[in-house]
XYZ file of C-alpha atoms in Angstrom:
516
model
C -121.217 -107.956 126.390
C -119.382 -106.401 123.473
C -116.087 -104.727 123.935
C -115.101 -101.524 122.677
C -113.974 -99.980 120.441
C -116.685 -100.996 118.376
C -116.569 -103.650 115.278
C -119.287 -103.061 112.613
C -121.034 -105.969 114.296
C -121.535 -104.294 117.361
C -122.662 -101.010 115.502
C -124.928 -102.389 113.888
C -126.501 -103.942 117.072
C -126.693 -100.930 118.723
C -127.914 -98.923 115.687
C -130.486 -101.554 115.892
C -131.435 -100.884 119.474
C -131.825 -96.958 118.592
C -134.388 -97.343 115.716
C -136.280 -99.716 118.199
C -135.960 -96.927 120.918
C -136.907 -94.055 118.277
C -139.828 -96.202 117.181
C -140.964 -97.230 120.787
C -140.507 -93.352 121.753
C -139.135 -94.471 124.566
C -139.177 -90.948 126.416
C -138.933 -89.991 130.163
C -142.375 -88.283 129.256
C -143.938 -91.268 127.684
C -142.986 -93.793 130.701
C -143.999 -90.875 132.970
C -147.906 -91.438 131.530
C -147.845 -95.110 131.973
C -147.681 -94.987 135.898
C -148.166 -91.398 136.590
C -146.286 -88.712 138.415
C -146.768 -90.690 142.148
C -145.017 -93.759 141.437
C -142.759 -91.929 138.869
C -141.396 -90.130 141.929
C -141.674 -93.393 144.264
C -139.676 -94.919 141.405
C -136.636 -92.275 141.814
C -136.321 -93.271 145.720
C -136.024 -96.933 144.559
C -139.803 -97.922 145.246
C -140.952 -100.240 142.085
C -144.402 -100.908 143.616
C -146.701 -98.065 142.840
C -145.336 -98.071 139.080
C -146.063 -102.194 139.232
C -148.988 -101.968 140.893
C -149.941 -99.227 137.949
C -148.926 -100.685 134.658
C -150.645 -104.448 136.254
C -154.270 -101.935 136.199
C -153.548 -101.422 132.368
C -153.609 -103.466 129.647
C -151.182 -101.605 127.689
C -149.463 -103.803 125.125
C -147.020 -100.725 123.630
C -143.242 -101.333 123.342
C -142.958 -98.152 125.437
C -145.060 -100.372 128.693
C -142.640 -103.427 127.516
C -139.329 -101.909 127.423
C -140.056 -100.192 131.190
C -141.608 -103.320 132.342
C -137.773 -105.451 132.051
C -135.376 -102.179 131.389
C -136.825 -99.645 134.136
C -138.827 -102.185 136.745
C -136.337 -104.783 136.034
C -139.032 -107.610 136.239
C -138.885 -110.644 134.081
C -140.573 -111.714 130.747
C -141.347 -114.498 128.343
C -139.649 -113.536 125.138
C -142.691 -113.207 123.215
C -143.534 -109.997 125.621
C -140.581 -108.497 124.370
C -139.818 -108.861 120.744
C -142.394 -106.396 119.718
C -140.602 -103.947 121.238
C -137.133 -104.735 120.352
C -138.378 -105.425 115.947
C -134.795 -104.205 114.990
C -132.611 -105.662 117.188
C -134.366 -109.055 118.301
C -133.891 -111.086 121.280
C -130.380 -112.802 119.829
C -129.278 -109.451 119.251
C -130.665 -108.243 122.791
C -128.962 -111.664 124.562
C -125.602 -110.238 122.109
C -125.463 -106.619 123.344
C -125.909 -108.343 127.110
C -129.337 -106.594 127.638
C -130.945 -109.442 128.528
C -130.142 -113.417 129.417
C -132.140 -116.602 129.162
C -133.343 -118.245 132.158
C -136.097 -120.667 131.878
C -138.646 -119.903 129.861
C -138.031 -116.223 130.293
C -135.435 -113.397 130.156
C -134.181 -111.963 132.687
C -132.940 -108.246 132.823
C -128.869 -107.592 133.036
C -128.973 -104.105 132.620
C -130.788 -100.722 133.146
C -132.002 -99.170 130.148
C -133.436 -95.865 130.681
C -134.657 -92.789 129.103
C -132.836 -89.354 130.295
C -133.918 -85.754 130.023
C -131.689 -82.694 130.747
C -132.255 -78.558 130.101
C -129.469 -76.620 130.287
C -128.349 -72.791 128.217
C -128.348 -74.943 125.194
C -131.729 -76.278 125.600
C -133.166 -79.537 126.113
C -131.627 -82.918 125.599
C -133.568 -86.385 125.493
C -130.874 -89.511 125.671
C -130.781 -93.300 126.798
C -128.234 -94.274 129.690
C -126.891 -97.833 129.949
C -125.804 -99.039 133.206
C -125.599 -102.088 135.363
C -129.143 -102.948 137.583
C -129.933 -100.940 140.555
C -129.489 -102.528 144.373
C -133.026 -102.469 144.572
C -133.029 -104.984 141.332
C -130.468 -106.392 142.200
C -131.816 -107.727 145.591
C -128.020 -108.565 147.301
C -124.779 -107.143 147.639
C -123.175 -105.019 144.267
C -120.356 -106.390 142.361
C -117.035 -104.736 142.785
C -117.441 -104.031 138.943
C -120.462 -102.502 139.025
C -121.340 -99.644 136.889
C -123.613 -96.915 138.568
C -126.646 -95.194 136.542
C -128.321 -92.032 137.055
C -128.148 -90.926 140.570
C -128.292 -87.761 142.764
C -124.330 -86.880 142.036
C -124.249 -87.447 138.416
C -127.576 -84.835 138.127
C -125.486 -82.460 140.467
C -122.553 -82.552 138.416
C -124.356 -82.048 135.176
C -125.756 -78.838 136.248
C -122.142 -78.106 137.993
C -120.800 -78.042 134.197
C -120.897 -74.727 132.213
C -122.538 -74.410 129.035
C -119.824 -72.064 127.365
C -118.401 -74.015 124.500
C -114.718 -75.238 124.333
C -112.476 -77.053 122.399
C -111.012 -79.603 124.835
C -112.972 -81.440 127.715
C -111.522 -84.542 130.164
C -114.241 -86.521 131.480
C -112.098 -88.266 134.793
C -114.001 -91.418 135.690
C -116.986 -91.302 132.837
C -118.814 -94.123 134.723
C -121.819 -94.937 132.164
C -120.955 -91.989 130.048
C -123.574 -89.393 131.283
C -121.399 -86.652 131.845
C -119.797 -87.049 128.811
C -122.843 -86.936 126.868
C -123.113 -83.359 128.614
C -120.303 -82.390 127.922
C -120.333 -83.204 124.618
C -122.958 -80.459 124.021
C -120.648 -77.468 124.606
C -116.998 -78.832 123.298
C -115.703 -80.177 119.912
C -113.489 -83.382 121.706
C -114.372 -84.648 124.903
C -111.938 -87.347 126.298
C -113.183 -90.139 128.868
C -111.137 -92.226 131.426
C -112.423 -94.600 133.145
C -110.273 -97.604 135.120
C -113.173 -100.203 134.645
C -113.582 -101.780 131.280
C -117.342 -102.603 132.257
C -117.823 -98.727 132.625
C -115.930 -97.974 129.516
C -117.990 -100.815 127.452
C -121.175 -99.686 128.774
C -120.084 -95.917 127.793
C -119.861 -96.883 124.493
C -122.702 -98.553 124.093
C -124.357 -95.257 125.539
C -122.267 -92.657 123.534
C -122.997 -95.096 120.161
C -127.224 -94.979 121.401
C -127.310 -91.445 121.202
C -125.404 -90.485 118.201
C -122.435 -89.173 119.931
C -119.244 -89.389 117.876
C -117.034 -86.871 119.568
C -115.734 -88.917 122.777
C -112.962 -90.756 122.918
C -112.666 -93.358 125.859
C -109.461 -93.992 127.295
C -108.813 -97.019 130.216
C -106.765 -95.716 132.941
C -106.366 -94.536 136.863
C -106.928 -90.858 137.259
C -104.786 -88.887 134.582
C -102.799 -91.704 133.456
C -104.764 -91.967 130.470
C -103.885 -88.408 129.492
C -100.479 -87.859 130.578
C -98.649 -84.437 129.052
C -101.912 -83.503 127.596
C -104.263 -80.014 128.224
C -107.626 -79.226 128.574
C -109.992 -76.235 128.709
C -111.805 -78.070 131.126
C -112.580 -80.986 133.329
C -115.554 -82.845 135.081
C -115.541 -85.529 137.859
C -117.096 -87.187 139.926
C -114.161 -89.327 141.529
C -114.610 -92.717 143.255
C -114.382 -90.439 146.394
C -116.177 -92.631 148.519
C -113.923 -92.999 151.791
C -113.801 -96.908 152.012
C -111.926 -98.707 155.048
C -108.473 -100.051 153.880
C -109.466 -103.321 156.056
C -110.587 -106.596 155.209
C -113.466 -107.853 154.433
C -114.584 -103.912 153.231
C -116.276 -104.607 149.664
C -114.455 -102.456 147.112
C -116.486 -100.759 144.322
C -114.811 -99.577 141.495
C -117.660 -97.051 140.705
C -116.790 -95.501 144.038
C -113.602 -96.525 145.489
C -110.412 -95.046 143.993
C -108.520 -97.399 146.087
C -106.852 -94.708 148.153
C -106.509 -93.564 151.612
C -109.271 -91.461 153.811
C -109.659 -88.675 151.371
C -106.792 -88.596 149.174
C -108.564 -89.269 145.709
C -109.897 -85.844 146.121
C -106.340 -83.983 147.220
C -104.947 -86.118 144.145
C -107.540 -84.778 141.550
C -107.388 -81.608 142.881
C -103.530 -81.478 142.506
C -103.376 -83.129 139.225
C -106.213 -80.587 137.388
C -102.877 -78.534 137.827
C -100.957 -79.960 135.390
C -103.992 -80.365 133.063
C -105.645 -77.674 132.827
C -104.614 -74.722 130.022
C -104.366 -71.460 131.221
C -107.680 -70.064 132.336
C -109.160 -73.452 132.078
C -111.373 -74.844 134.398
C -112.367 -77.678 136.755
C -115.342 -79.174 138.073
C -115.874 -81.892 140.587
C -117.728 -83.614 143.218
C -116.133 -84.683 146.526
C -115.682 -85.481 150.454
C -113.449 -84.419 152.786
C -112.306 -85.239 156.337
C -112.282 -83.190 159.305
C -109.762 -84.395 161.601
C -109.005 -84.017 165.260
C -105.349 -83.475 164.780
C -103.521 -81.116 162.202
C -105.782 -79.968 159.252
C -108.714 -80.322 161.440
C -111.378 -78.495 159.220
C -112.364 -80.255 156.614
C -112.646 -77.209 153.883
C -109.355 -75.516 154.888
C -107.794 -79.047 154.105
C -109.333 -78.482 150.468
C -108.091 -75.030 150.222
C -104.406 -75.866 151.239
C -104.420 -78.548 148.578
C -105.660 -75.904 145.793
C -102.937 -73.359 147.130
C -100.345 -75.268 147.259
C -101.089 -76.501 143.627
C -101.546 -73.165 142.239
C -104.834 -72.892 141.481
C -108.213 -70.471 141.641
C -111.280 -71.826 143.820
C -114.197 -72.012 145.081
C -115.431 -74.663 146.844
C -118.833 -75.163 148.545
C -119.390 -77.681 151.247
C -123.461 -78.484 150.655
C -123.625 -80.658 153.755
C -121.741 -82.684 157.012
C -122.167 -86.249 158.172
C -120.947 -87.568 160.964
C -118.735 -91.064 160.786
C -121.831 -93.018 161.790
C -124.327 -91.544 159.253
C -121.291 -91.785 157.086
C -120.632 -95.283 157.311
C -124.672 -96.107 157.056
C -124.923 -94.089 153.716
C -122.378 -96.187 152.217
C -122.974 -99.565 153.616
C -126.624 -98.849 152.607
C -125.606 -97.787 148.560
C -123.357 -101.029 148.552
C -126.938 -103.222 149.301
C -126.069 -104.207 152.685
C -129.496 -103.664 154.627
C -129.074 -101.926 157.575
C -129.445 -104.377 160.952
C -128.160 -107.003 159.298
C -125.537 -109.197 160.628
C -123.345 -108.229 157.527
C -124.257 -104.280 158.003
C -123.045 -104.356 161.617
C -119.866 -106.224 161.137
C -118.969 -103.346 158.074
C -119.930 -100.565 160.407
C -117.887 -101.712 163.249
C -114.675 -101.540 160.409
C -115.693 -98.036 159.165
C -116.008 -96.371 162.547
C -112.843 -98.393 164.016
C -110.954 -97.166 160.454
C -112.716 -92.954 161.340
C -111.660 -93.496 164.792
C -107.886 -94.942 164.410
C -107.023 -91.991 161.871
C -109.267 -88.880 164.394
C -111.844 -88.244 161.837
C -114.898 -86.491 163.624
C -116.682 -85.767 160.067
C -116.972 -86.034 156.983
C -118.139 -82.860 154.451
C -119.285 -83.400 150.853
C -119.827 -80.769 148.136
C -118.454 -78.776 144.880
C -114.908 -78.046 143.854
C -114.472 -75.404 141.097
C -110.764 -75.043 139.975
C -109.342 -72.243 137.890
C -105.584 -72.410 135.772
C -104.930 -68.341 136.346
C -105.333 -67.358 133.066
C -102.051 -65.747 131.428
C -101.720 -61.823 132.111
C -102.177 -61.621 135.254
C -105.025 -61.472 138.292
C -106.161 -61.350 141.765
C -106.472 -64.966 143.135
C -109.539 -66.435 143.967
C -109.809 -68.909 146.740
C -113.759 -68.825 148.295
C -114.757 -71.715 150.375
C -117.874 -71.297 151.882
C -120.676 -73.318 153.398
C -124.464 -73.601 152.336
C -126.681 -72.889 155.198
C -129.284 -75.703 154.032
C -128.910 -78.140 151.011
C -130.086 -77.262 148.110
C -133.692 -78.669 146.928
C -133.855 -81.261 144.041
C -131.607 -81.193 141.071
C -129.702 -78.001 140.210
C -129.459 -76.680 137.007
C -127.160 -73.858 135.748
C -124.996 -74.098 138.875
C -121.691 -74.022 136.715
C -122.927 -71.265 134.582
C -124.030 -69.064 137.745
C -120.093 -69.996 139.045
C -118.730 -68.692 136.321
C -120.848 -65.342 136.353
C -118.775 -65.165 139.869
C -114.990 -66.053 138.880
C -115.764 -63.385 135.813
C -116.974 -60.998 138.417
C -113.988 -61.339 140.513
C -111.721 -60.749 137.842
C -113.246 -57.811 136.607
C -113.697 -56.140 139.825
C -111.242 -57.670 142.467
C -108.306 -55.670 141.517
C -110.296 -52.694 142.437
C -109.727 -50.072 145.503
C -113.068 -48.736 147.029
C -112.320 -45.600 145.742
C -112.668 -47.217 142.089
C -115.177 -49.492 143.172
C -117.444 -46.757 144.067
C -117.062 -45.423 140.970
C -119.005 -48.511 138.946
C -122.428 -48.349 137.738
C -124.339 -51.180 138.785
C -127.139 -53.542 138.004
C -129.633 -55.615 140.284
C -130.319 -59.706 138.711
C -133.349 -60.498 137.202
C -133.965 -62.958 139.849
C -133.458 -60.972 142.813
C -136.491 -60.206 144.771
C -136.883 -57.302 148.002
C -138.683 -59.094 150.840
C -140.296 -56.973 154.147
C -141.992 -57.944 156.295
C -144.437 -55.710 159.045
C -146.100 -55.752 161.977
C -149.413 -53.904 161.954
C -149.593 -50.296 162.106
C -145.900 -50.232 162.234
C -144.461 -46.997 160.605
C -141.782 -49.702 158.732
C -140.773 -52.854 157.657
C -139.487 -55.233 160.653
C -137.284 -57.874 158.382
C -135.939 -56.660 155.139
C -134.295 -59.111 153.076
C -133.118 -59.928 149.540
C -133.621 -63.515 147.726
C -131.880 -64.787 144.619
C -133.846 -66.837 142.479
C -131.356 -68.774 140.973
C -128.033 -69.826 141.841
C -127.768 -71.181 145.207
C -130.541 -69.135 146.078
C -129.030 -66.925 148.913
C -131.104 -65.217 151.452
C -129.272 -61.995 152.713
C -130.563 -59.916 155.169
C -130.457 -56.162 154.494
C -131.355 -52.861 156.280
C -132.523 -49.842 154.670
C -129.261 -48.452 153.538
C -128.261 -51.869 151.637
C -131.961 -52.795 150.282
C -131.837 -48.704 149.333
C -128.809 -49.195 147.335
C -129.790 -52.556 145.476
C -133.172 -50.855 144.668
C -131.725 -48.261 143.093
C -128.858 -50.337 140.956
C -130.180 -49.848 137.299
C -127.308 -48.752 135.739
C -127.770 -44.875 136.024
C -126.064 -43.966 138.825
C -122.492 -44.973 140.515
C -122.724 -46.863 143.682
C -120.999 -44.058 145.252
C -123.881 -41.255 143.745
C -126.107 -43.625 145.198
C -124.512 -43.983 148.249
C -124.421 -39.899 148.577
C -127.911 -39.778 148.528
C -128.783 -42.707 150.795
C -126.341 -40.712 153.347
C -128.087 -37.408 152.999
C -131.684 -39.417 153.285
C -130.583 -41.323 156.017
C -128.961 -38.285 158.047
C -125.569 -40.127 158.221
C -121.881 -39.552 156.933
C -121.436 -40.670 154.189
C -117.886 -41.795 154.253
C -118.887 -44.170 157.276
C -121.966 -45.527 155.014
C -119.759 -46.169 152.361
C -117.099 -48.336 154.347
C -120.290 -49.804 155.288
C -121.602 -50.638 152.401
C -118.881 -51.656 150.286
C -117.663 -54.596 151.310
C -121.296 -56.119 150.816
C -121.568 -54.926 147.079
C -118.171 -56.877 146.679
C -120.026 -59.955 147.848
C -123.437 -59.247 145.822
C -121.122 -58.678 142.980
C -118.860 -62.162 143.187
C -122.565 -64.189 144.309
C -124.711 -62.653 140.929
C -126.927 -60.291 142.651
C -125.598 -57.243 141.722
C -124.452 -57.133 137.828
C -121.814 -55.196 136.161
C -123.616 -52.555 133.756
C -124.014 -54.312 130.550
């Protein structure tokens, strides 16, 4: 595989592999149509067959149907099946860039090659990520070096990035190079860190495929690489994975930051501290430990290490495993099957390691970090726990976050007296929901639904649905207020303490708006 930084040679290979890719159009859309949308989504859960079984029913001789057949399917191929599709770069050059090897008569498939789509505020992106073969490929046990493609964190942490542009951006732990393509979008330098040189060679190749000139990839552990430096903001998904320090425990650099229990996470957290500029921001992915001794609660363990460094939060805890499930979701991702001799033995050294240091579970979610910004503010410190998981991938997560933190510091320095006094807007994707029984004189259920976002559900009587219904940006919540009171036959000083503290929470969640 080539190393980078890049010598002309290698450009020129991989410039090679673009115009191939261009010419192929090589598209999520494209490969979509060979199989169809069923195995498509059979493919994303790891199931090859359907999309096999489809593209065996077709004679389809495009490069498109070639370069999914070895790059997406990961089957094999005589080399004649394959040099159509790869005109530019050739097989040599294929074999060079470690694409492919020879074995036999045929080539075999060393990495995954696949097209990528994304829509964020900016619009849509199509790009090609490089990583290492899937477990399901793979057929056995990772290597400790592998590099991991496009899963179900990276997608969340893309849409956990804003879209506002900046001038500085850290990618911690770039992996292939996904979210640094991503980030790329909305900043003028992005710098990656990685502490694997396969992740860092396989970035480039990535960052090189899709014209992306303004990352700069750094090998180091955490923020060794950028030591003394600042930046307006930082993305991560951390080799959080909490990984018995026993042996015989496979280590994997993609997801093993060689630390103890949780303690990648409290060290990322701290560090963003001394990284960040003022009013610059953080977001991550991570796990943390609930414990049956001190710091008990997982999320309070998160907020203490965010306090104590200094910092604005808000952190969202999208779901709980226990040790067992825990130790199974791991073991599983690693290519262990589960009932195997090998699968038993590792879960008996994850749930001894749980059990020996009292945890009892283990929560996973977001981390948003704030720098206060200079002049001064109410602190923000939110944890908070989704009452279901959220449904497929995510988009516009970050932005919606930042909608809040701007909320907060706009309106948390405010006495209800002052708050009363703001004119207010309902969101575009808030909806009134009421239910009835027949022949009832009113609605049994009221409630109100946010579209976006994390798509909160809050249940409302008729004072609070009253007062959302009538936010337009005429009135002051408290005129409004005044007149619910007289409606409702109530005081209106009692409807107001009431109310209030609820439009402070509508405000910092997006579903009331600030009057433009």
């Amino acid at each position: 595989m080539i190393s980078a930084p890049f010598d002309d040679r290698a450009r020129d290979l991989v410039n090679r592999l673009r115009r191939d890719l261009l010419a192929a159009d090589y598209t999520v859309e494209s490969v979509r149509a060979l199989w169809g949308d069923e195995a498509d989504t059979a493919l994303q859960r790891g199931n090859r067959v359907p999309a096999r079984r489809a593209l065996a029913a077709m004679s389809d001789t495009s490069a498109a149907c070639a370069l999914a057949r070895v790059f997406l399917l990961g089957d094999a191929c005589e080399a004649a099946a394959l040099a159509p599709a790869l005109p530019a770069l050739g097989i040599d050059g294929a074999v060079l860039l470690g694409l492919v090897a020879h074995a036999a008569d045929r080539l075999e498939p060393l990495l995954d090659l696949r097209p990528y789509a994304a829509l964020d505020a900016g619009g849509t992106a199509a790009w090609w990520i490089l990583s290492d073969l899937s477990e399901q490929v793979r057929r056995g046990a990772l290597p400790a070096d592998h590099v991991l493609g496009v899963g179900g964190a990276s997608l969340t942490l893309a849409g956990l990035i804003p879209t506002s542009v900046v001038e500085r951006v850290l990618d911690l732990g770039t992996g292939c190079g996904i979210q640094s393509l991503h980030a790329a979008r909305h900043a003028r330098v992005v710098v990656a860190t990685d502490t694997s040189l396969r992740a860092l060679r396989l970035a480039a190749i990535t960052l090189r495929l899709n014209g992306t000139d303004a990352v700069e990839l750094r090998q180091g552990d955490l923020f060794a690489p950028v030591t003394g430096e600042l930046f307006d903001r930082i993305v991560s998904n951390p080799p959080f994975v909490i990984t018995p320090r026993r042996e015989g425990v496979p280590l994997y650099e993609y997801r093993d930051g060689g630390r103890v229990g949780d303690g990648i996470v409290e060290e990322v957290v701290r560090g963003t501290a001394d990284h960040l500029a003022p009013g610059g921001t953080a977001h991550l992915l991570g796990n943390w430990e609930y414990r049956d001794a001190l710091g008990g609660d997982g999320l309070a363990r998160v907020r203490r290490w965010v306090e104590e460094a200094g910092l604005d939060a808000w952190i969202v805890e999208r779901g709980r495993q226990s040790p067992a499930q825990y130790a199974e979701t791991w073991i599983r991702d690693g290519g262990t099957l589960v009932g195997s001799h090998d699968f038993e033995q590792l879960a008996e050294q994850w749930l001894d390691d749980f059990s020996h240091r009292g945890v009892t579970a283990v929560g996973f979610g977001y981390i948003v970090l704030r720098k206060p910004p200079a002049g001064g503010h109410s602190a923000l410190l939110r944890t908070e726990r989704l009452p279901e998981p959220l449904g497929g991938a995510q988009t516009g997560i970050g932005d919606h976050l930042m909608l809040g933190f701007a909320a907060h510091d706009a309106t948390g320095h405010l006495d209800d007296t002052q708050l009363a006094t703001l004119r207010l807007q309902v969101a575009g994707d808030v909806t009134d929901e009421r239910h009835q029984w027949p022949g009832a004189d009113g609605p049994t259920v009221m409630r109100l639904r946010q579209g976006g976002g994390f798509g909160r559900v809050i249940e409302a009587d008729a004072a609070l649905a009253g007062l959302v219904g009538a936010c337009d940006g005429e009135l002051s919540v408290g005129q409004i207020v005044g007149a619910l009171a007289e409606l409702l036959e109530v005081q209106e000083s009692a409807l107001l303490a009431e109310l209030l503290p609820t439009v402070r929470e509508l405000l910092l969640t997006g579903m009331l708006l600030l009057e433009q």
